[in-house]
Amino acid sequence: ILNVEQSPQSLHVQEGDSTNFTCSFPSSNFYALHWYRWETAKSPEALFVMTLNGDEKKKGRISATLNTKEGYSYLYIKGSQPEDSATYLCAFSTSGSRLTFGEGTQLTVNP
Amino acid sequence: EAGVAQSPRYKIIEKRQSVAFWCNPISGHATLYWYQQILGQGPKLLIQFQNNGVVDDSQLPKDRFSAERLKGVDSTLKIQPAKLEDSAVYLCASSSLTGRGGYTFGSGTRLTVV
């Protein structure tokens, strides 16, 4: 059974704060690590798909890093805005097939 | 590009009733997934199709859940009979064959069993 763990479970920050979340996953048989952003009543939106150790990806104010040897990924949000409020999910796969998700980090950004 | 379509958006049923969900994936995506997301937990894979064949249904409660993907395009997921613990969001997603490009999710069906 693959175990993907995310921390913290929830986070409340003020507008303008920078924040980061952690995703840890099994380091053996790594294939890909995905980050999704899920707003209530909407579809989960793909943020990043990361495959190489040391990968660093950026999309606007959001960036992510990947360490496959030690089995962790960080997601950073710079200058959080209220519209960043969502659940951030990471998911891990050992092959080009099913994703195993963590429980998510619920972010609330207060104006 | 049209997204993954799911219906209905919401459904409330009584326990022991039956319910069916529908999903139409991205055109050309060979792989289709049904996930169950219970409040406070991460999405859990129920079943994975590649074209119209089942690749992984190891976590599908087969005594009450069934799914099909006729003609390798759209798919239905059925629960019969429903239990209280089936209350969840049911997400459909599709991907290309490798899956490395990521999944595209539908907006889900929120099921409440009372």
PDB file of C-alpha atoms in Angstrom:
ATOM      1  CA  ILE A   1       0.000   0.000   0.000  1.00  0.00           C
ATOM      2  CA  LEU A   2       1.439   3.346  -1.051  1.00  0.00           C
ATOM      3  CA  ASN A   3       1.280   6.060   1.572  1.00  0.00           C
ATOM      4  CA  VAL A   4       1.233   9.694   0.521  1.00  0.00           C
ATOM      5  CA  GLU A   5       1.244  12.154   3.390  1.00  0.00           C
ATOM      6  CA  GLN A   6       0.607  15.866   3.267  1.00  0.00           C
ATOM      7  CA  SER A   7       1.178  18.473   5.916  1.00  0.00           C
ATOM      8  CA  PRO A   8      -0.201  20.562   7.342  1.00  0.00           C
ATOM      9  CA  GLN A   9      -3.779  19.346   7.103  1.00  0.00           C
ATOM     10  CA  SER A  10      -5.052  22.932   7.107  1.00  0.00           C
ATOM     11  CA  LEU A  11      -3.562  26.365   7.096  1.00  0.00           C
ATOM     12  CA  HIS A  12      -4.911  29.868   7.637  1.00  0.00           C
ATOM     13  CA  VAL A  13      -2.778  32.779   6.422  1.00  0.00           C
ATOM     14  CA  GLN A  14      -3.221  36.476   5.848  1.00  0.00           C
ATOM     15  CA  GLU A  15      -3.295  38.000   2.377  1.00  0.00           C
ATOM     16  CA  GLY A  16       0.271  38.734   1.302  1.00  0.00           C
ATOM     17  CA  ASP A  17       1.855  35.965   3.388  1.00  0.00           C
ATOM     18  CA  SER A  18       3.977  33.349   1.679  1.00  0.00           C
ATOM     19  CA  THR A  19       3.331  29.745   2.578  1.00  0.00           C
ATOM     20  CA  ASN A  20       4.440  26.222   1.794  1.00  0.00           C
ATOM     21  CA  PHE A  21       3.135  22.681   2.105  1.00  0.00           C
ATOM     22  CA  THR A  22       4.842  19.320   2.156  1.00  0.00           C
ATOM     23  CA  CYS A  23       4.068  16.072   0.395  1.00  0.00           C
ATOM     24  CA  SER A  24       5.973  12.910   1.286  1.00  0.00           C
ATOM     25  CA  PHE A  25       5.794   9.705  -0.722  1.00  0.00           C
ATOM     26  CA  PRO A  26       7.602   6.359  -1.072  1.00  0.00           C
ATOM     27  CA  SER A  27      10.985   6.924  -2.728  1.00  0.00           C
ATOM     28  CA  SER A  28      11.102   3.525  -4.458  1.00  0.00           C
ATOM     29  CA  ASN A  29       9.680   2.903  -7.945  1.00  0.00           C
ATOM     30  CA  PHE A  30       9.004   6.598  -8.476  1.00  0.00           C
ATOM     31  CA  TYR A  31       7.327   7.578 -11.747  1.00  0.00           C
ATOM     32  CA  ALA A  32       5.644  10.971 -11.287  1.00  0.00           C
ATOM     33  CA  LEU A  33       4.412  13.397  -8.652  1.00  0.00           C
ATOM     34  CA  HIS A  34       1.366  15.552  -9.349  1.00  0.00           C
ATOM     35  CA  TRP A  35       0.048  18.654  -7.597  1.00  0.00           C
ATOM     36  CA  TYR A  36      -3.598  19.656  -7.931  1.00  0.00           C
ATOM     37  CA  ARG A  37      -5.570  22.634  -6.716  1.00  0.00           C
ATOM     38  CA  TRP A  38      -9.214  21.912  -5.816  1.00  0.00           C
ATOM     39  CA  GLU A  39     -11.709  24.638  -5.132  1.00  0.00           C
ATOM     40  CA  THR A  40     -15.087  23.744  -3.679  1.00  0.00           C
ATOM     41  CA  ALA A  41     -17.672  22.778  -6.325  1.00  0.00           C
ATOM     42  CA  LYS A  42     -15.063  22.864  -9.096  1.00  0.00           C
ATOM     43  CA  SER A  43     -12.845  20.302 -10.828  1.00  0.00           C
ATOM     44  CA  PRO A  44      -9.408  19.607  -9.391  1.00  0.00           C
ATOM     45  CA  GLU A  45      -7.023  21.656 -11.514  1.00  0.00           C
ATOM     46  CA  ALA A  46      -3.605  20.283 -12.431  1.00  0.00           C
ATOM     47  CA  LEU A  47      -0.785  22.541 -11.253  1.00  0.00           C
ATOM     48  CA  PHE A  48       2.375  20.523 -11.864  1.00  0.00           C
ATOM     49  CA  VAL A  49       3.514  17.099 -12.997  1.00  0.00           C
ATOM     50  CA  MET A  50       7.065  16.417 -11.832  1.00  0.00           C
ATOM     51  CA  THR A  51       9.180  13.476 -12.908  1.00  0.00           C
ATOM     52  CA  LEU A  52      12.872  14.237 -12.361  1.00  0.00           C
ATOM     53  CA  ASN A  53      14.778  14.463  -9.088  1.00  0.00           C
ATOM     54  CA  GLY A  54      15.642  18.105  -8.446  1.00  0.00           C
ATOM     55  CA  ASP A  55      12.799  19.339 -10.677  1.00  0.00           C
ATOM     56  CA  GLU A  56      11.612  22.821  -9.880  1.00  0.00           C
ATOM     57  CA  LYS A  57       8.490  24.155 -11.573  1.00  0.00           C
ATOM     58  CA  LYS A  58       6.783  27.527 -11.414  1.00  0.00           C
ATOM     59  CA  LYS A  59       3.373  28.863 -12.423  1.00  0.00           C
ATOM     60  CA  GLY A  60       2.861  32.509 -11.498  1.00  0.00           C
ATOM     61  CA  ARG A  61       3.197  32.822  -7.735  1.00  0.00           C
ATOM     62  CA  ILE A  62       3.141  29.067  -7.180  1.00  0.00           C
ATOM     63  CA  SER A  63       6.223  26.874  -7.408  1.00  0.00           C
ATOM     64  CA  ALA A  64       7.125  23.312  -6.498  1.00  0.00           C
ATOM     65  CA  THR A  65      10.268  21.296  -5.903  1.00  0.00           C
ATOM     66  CA  LEU A  66      10.872  17.552  -6.007  1.00  0.00           C
ATOM     67  CA  ASN A  67      13.298  15.249  -4.205  1.00  0.00           C
ATOM     68  CA  THR A  68      12.734  11.675  -5.352  1.00  0.00           C
ATOM     69  CA  LYS A  69      15.682  10.225  -3.393  1.00  0.00           C
ATOM     70  CA  GLU A  70      14.226  11.223  -0.045  1.00  0.00           C
ATOM     71  CA  GLY A  71      10.599  11.156  -1.173  1.00  0.00           C
ATOM     72  CA  TYR A  72       9.269  14.655  -0.700  1.00  0.00           C
ATOM     73  CA  SER A  73       7.934  17.626  -2.628  1.00  0.00           C
ATOM     74  CA  TYR A  74       7.260  21.170  -1.490  1.00  0.00           C
ATOM     75  CA  LEU A  75       4.650  23.538  -2.884  1.00  0.00           C
ATOM     76  CA  TYR A  76       5.236  27.246  -2.311  1.00  0.00           C
ATOM     77  CA  ILE A  77       2.817  30.126  -2.714  1.00  0.00           C
ATOM     78  CA  LYS A  78       4.344  33.597  -2.709  1.00  0.00           C
ATOM     79  CA  GLY A  79       2.178  36.518  -1.612  1.00  0.00           C
ATOM     80  CA  SER A  80      -1.015  34.527  -0.981  1.00  0.00           C
ATOM     81  CA  GLN A  81      -4.292  35.984  -2.251  1.00  0.00           C
ATOM     82  CA  PRO A  82      -7.850  35.124  -1.145  1.00  0.00           C
ATOM     83  CA  GLU A  83      -8.398  33.407  -4.507  1.00  0.00           C
ATOM     84  CA  ASP A  84      -5.629  30.948  -3.595  1.00  0.00           C
ATOM     85  CA  SER A  85      -7.970  29.475  -0.968  1.00  0.00           C
ATOM     86  CA  ALA A  86      -8.468  25.842  -1.955  1.00  0.00           C
ATOM     87  CA  THR A  87      -7.395  22.318  -1.104  1.00  0.00           C
ATOM     88  CA  TYR A  88      -3.989  21.421  -2.505  1.00  0.00           C
ATOM     89  CA  LEU A  89      -3.615  17.734  -3.313  1.00  0.00           C
ATOM     90  CA  CYS A  90      -0.473  15.853  -4.180  1.00  0.00           C
ATOM     91  CA  ALA A  91      -0.555  12.476  -5.873  1.00  0.00           C
ATOM     92  CA  PHE A  92       2.123   9.887  -6.597  1.00  0.00           C
ATOM     93  CA  SER A  93       2.406   7.149  -9.183  1.00  0.00           C
ATOM     94  CA  THR A  94       4.786   4.236  -9.611  1.00  0.00           C
ATOM     95  CA  SER A  95       3.977   3.780 -13.275  1.00  0.00           C
ATOM     96  CA  GLY A  96       1.975   5.465 -15.967  1.00  0.00           C
ATOM     97  CA  SER A  97      -1.225   4.466 -14.292  1.00  0.00           C
ATOM     98  CA  ARG A  98      -3.120   5.183 -11.168  1.00  0.00           C
ATOM     99  CA  LEU A  99      -2.426   8.081  -8.844  1.00  0.00           C
ATOM    100  CA  THR A 100      -2.421   7.665  -5.089  1.00  0.00           C
ATOM    101  CA  PHE A 101      -3.510  10.889  -3.433  1.00  0.00           C
ATOM    102  CA  GLY A 102      -2.661  12.441  -0.117  1.00  0.00           C
ATOM    103  CA  GLU A 103      -5.414  13.866   2.049  1.00  0.00           C
ATOM    104  CA  GLY A 104      -4.674  17.403   0.938  1.00  0.00           C
ATOM    105  CA  THR A 105      -3.811  20.684   2.612  1.00  0.00           C
ATOM    106  CA  GLN A 106      -6.745  23.047   2.996  1.00  0.00           C
ATOM    107  CA  LEU A 107      -5.541  26.625   2.598  1.00  0.00           C
ATOM    108  CA  THR A 108      -7.602  29.634   3.670  1.00  0.00           C
ATOM    109  CA  VAL A 109      -6.274  33.091   2.835  1.00  0.00           C
ATOM    110  CA  ASN A 110      -7.925  35.852   4.843  1.00  0.00           C
ATOM    111  CA  PRO A 111      -8.200  39.300   3.238  1.00  0.00           C
TER     112      PRO A 111
ATOM    113  CA  GLU B   1     -10.924  21.689 -25.689  1.00  0.00           C
ATOM    114  CA  ALA B   2     -14.015  20.457 -23.860  1.00  0.00           C
ATOM    115  CA  GLY B   3     -13.357  19.169 -20.344  1.00  0.00           C
ATOM    116  CA  VAL B   4     -14.465  15.994 -18.632  1.00  0.00           C
ATOM    117  CA  ALA B   5     -18.248  16.084 -18.282  1.00  0.00           C
ATOM    118  CA  GLN B   6     -20.012  14.502 -15.332  1.00  0.00           C
ATOM    119  CA  SER B   7     -23.643  14.304 -14.320  1.00  0.00           C
ATOM    120  CA  PRO B   8     -25.508  14.784 -12.146  1.00  0.00           C
ATOM    121  CA  ARG B   9     -23.722  17.418 -10.035  1.00  0.00           C
ATOM    122  CA  TYR B  10     -25.607  16.518  -6.876  1.00  0.00           C
ATOM    123  CA  LYS B  11     -27.701  13.559  -5.794  1.00  0.00           C
ATOM    124  CA  ILE B  12     -29.508  12.780  -2.560  1.00  0.00           C
ATOM    125  CA  ILE B  13     -30.894   9.273  -2.088  1.00  0.00           C
ATOM    126  CA  GLU B  14     -32.073   7.085   0.745  1.00  0.00           C
ATOM    127  CA  LYS B  15     -30.016   4.134   1.876  1.00  0.00           C
ATOM    128  CA  ARG B  16     -30.697   0.925  -0.042  1.00  0.00           C
ATOM    129  CA  GLN B  17     -31.684   2.896  -3.160  1.00  0.00           C
ATOM    130  CA  SER B  18     -29.712   2.744  -6.393  1.00  0.00           C
ATOM    131  CA  VAL B  19     -27.859   5.552  -8.131  1.00  0.00           C
ATOM    132  CA  ALA B  20     -25.872   5.964 -11.342  1.00  0.00           C
ATOM    133  CA  PHE B  21     -23.297   8.536 -12.381  1.00  0.00           C
ATOM    134  CA  TRP B  22     -22.189   9.350 -15.901  1.00  0.00           C
ATOM    135  CA  CYS B  23     -18.867  10.567 -17.254  1.00  0.00           C
ATOM    136  CA  ASN B  24     -17.734  11.680 -20.699  1.00  0.00           C
ATOM    137  CA  PRO B  25     -13.932  12.012 -20.884  1.00  0.00           C
ATOM    138  CA  ILE B  26     -11.694  14.229 -22.995  1.00  0.00           C
ATOM    139  CA  SER B  27     -11.897  13.157 -26.625  1.00  0.00           C
ATOM    140  CA  GLY B  28      -9.038  10.814 -27.451  1.00  0.00           C
ATOM    141  CA  HIS B  29      -8.107  10.000 -23.863  1.00  0.00           C
ATOM    142  CA  ALA B  30      -7.723   6.247 -23.652  1.00  0.00           C
ATOM    143  CA  THR B  31      -7.683   5.997 -19.863  1.00  0.00           C
ATOM    144  CA  LEU B  32     -10.631   6.801 -17.616  1.00  0.00           C
ATOM    145  CA  TYR B  33     -10.718   6.737 -13.814  1.00  0.00           C
ATOM    146  CA  TRP B  34     -13.408   6.883 -11.159  1.00  0.00           C
ATOM    147  CA  TYR B  35     -12.328   8.221  -7.776  1.00  0.00           C
ATOM    148  CA  GLN B  36     -14.267   8.427  -4.511  1.00  0.00           C
ATOM    149  CA  GLN B  37     -13.462  11.314  -2.201  1.00  0.00           C
ATOM    150  CA  ILE B  38     -14.932  11.071   1.290  1.00  0.00           C
ATOM    151  CA  LEU B  39     -14.923  14.293   3.306  1.00  0.00           C
ATOM    152  CA  GLY B  40     -11.562  14.807   5.006  1.00  0.00           C
ATOM    153  CA  GLN B  41      -9.788  12.173   2.920  1.00  0.00           C
ATOM    154  CA  GLY B  42      -7.888  12.177  -0.345  1.00  0.00           C
ATOM    155  CA  PRO B  43      -9.505  10.807  -3.511  1.00  0.00           C
ATOM    156  CA  LYS B  44      -9.359   6.993  -3.662  1.00  0.00           C
ATOM    157  CA  LEU B  45      -9.277   5.140  -6.977  1.00  0.00           C
ATOM    158  CA  LEU B  46     -12.313   2.904  -7.508  1.00  0.00           C
ATOM    159  CA  ILE B  47     -11.699   1.722 -11.050  1.00  0.00           C
ATOM    160  CA  GLN B  48      -9.425   2.425 -14.021  1.00  0.00           C
ATOM    161  CA  PHE B  49     -10.341   1.695 -17.634  1.00  0.00           C
ATOM    162  CA  GLN B  50      -8.040   1.630 -20.614  1.00  0.00           C
ATOM    163  CA  ASN B  51     -10.249   1.959 -23.664  1.00  0.00           C
ATOM    164  CA  ASN B  52     -13.127  -0.341 -22.734  1.00  0.00           C
ATOM    165  CA  GLY B  53     -11.122  -2.772 -20.605  1.00  0.00           C
ATOM    166  CA  VAL B  54     -10.691  -2.719 -16.817  1.00  0.00           C
ATOM    167  CA  VAL B  55      -7.071  -2.184 -15.726  1.00  0.00           C
ATOM    168  CA  ASP B  56      -7.533  -1.856 -11.970  1.00  0.00           C
ATOM    169  CA  ASP B  57     -10.657  -2.391  -9.887  1.00  0.00           C
ATOM    170  CA  SER B  58      -8.948  -3.671  -6.755  1.00  0.00           C
ATOM    171  CA  GLN B  59     -10.547  -1.042  -4.517  1.00  0.00           C
ATOM    172  CA  LEU B  60     -14.048  -1.226  -5.988  1.00  0.00           C
ATOM    173  CA  PRO B  61     -16.584  -2.730  -3.536  1.00  0.00           C
ATOM    174  CA  LYS B  62     -17.904  -5.160  -6.096  1.00  0.00           C
ATOM    175  CA  ASP B  63     -20.829  -6.345  -4.006  1.00  0.00           C
ATOM    176  CA  ARG B  64     -22.542  -2.993  -4.547  1.00  0.00           C
ATOM    177  CA  PHE B  65     -20.530  -0.956  -7.053  1.00  0.00           C
ATOM    178  CA  SER B  66     -20.295  -1.585 -10.782  1.00  0.00           C
ATOM    179  CA  ALA B  67     -18.893   0.386 -13.685  1.00  0.00           C
ATOM    180  CA  GLU B  68     -18.740   0.062 -17.406  1.00  0.00           C
ATOM    181  CA  ARG B  69     -17.182   1.875 -20.305  1.00  0.00           C
ATOM    182  CA  LEU B  70     -18.921   0.672 -23.407  1.00  0.00           C
ATOM    183  CA  LYS B  71     -17.243   1.537 -26.716  1.00  0.00           C
ATOM    184  CA  GLY B  72     -14.254   2.963 -24.812  1.00  0.00           C
ATOM    185  CA  VAL B  73     -15.712   6.448 -24.524  1.00  0.00           C
ATOM    186  CA  ASP B  74     -18.169   7.450 -21.812  1.00  0.00           C
ATOM    187  CA  SER B  75     -18.642   5.543 -18.607  1.00  0.00           C
ATOM    188  CA  THR B  76     -21.236   4.927 -15.919  1.00  0.00           C
ATOM    189  CA  LEU B  77     -20.682   4.079 -12.255  1.00  0.00           C
ATOM    190  CA  LYS B  78     -23.547   2.476 -10.338  1.00  0.00           C
ATOM    191  CA  ILE B  79     -24.159   1.854  -6.665  1.00  0.00           C
ATOM    192  CA  GLN B  80     -26.826  -0.690  -5.751  1.00  0.00           C
ATOM    193  CA  PRO B  81     -27.845  -0.662  -2.917  1.00  0.00           C
ATOM    194  CA  ALA B  82     -26.356   2.499  -1.425  1.00  0.00           C
ATOM    195  CA  LYS B  83     -25.137   2.718   2.162  1.00  0.00           C
ATOM    196  CA  LEU B  84     -24.673   5.780   4.366  1.00  0.00           C
ATOM    197  CA  GLU B  85     -20.890   5.459   4.077  1.00  0.00           C
ATOM    198  CA  ASP B  86     -21.124   5.901   0.289  1.00  0.00           C
ATOM    199  CA  SER B  87     -21.763   9.624   0.815  1.00  0.00           C
ATOM    200  CA  ALA B  88     -18.864  11.233  -1.021  1.00  0.00           C
ATOM    201  CA  VAL B  89     -17.817  13.136  -4.120  1.00  0.00           C
ATOM    202  CA  TYR B  90     -17.371  10.832  -7.101  1.00  0.00           C
ATOM    203  CA  LEU B  91     -14.772  12.191  -9.487  1.00  0.00           C
ATOM    204  CA  CYS B  92     -14.177  11.057 -13.031  1.00  0.00           C
ATOM    205  CA  ALA B  93     -10.844  11.768 -14.711  1.00  0.00           C
ATOM    206  CA  SER B  94      -9.218  10.916 -17.998  1.00  0.00           C
ATOM    207  CA  SER B  95      -5.672  10.868 -19.282  1.00  0.00           C
ATOM    208  CA  SER B  96      -3.592   9.882 -22.249  1.00  0.00           C
ATOM    209  CA  LEU B  97      -2.107   6.371 -22.203  1.00  0.00           C
ATOM    210  CA  THR B  98       1.033   7.255 -20.241  1.00  0.00           C
ATOM    211  CA  GLY B  99      -0.668   9.487 -17.688  1.00  0.00           C
ATOM    212  CA  ARG B 100       2.511  11.528 -17.250  1.00  0.00           C
ATOM    213  CA  GLY B 101       0.851  14.599 -18.676  1.00  0.00           C
ATOM    214  CA  GLY B 102      -1.557  14.606 -15.799  1.00  0.00           C
ATOM    215  CA  TYR B 103      -5.186  13.840 -15.424  1.00  0.00           C
ATOM    216  CA  THR B 104      -8.128  16.039 -16.358  1.00  0.00           C
ATOM    217  CA  PHE B 105     -10.891  15.821 -13.794  1.00  0.00           C
ATOM    218  CA  GLY B 106     -14.594  16.477 -14.046  1.00  0.00           C
ATOM    219  CA  SER B 107     -16.284  18.596 -11.400  1.00  0.00           C
ATOM    220  CA  GLY B 108     -17.632  15.533  -9.651  1.00  0.00           C
ATOM    221  CA  THR B 109     -20.963  14.272  -8.375  1.00  0.00           C
ATOM    222  CA  ARG B 110     -21.667  14.934  -4.718  1.00  0.00           C
ATOM    223  CA  LEU B 111     -23.710  12.004  -3.374  1.00  0.00           C
ATOM    224  CA  THR B 112     -25.526  12.188  -0.058  1.00  0.00           C
ATOM    225  CA  VAL B 113     -27.090   8.994   1.271  1.00  0.00           C
ATOM    226  CA  VAL B 114     -29.647   9.582   4.042  1.00  0.00           C
TER     227      VAL B 114
END
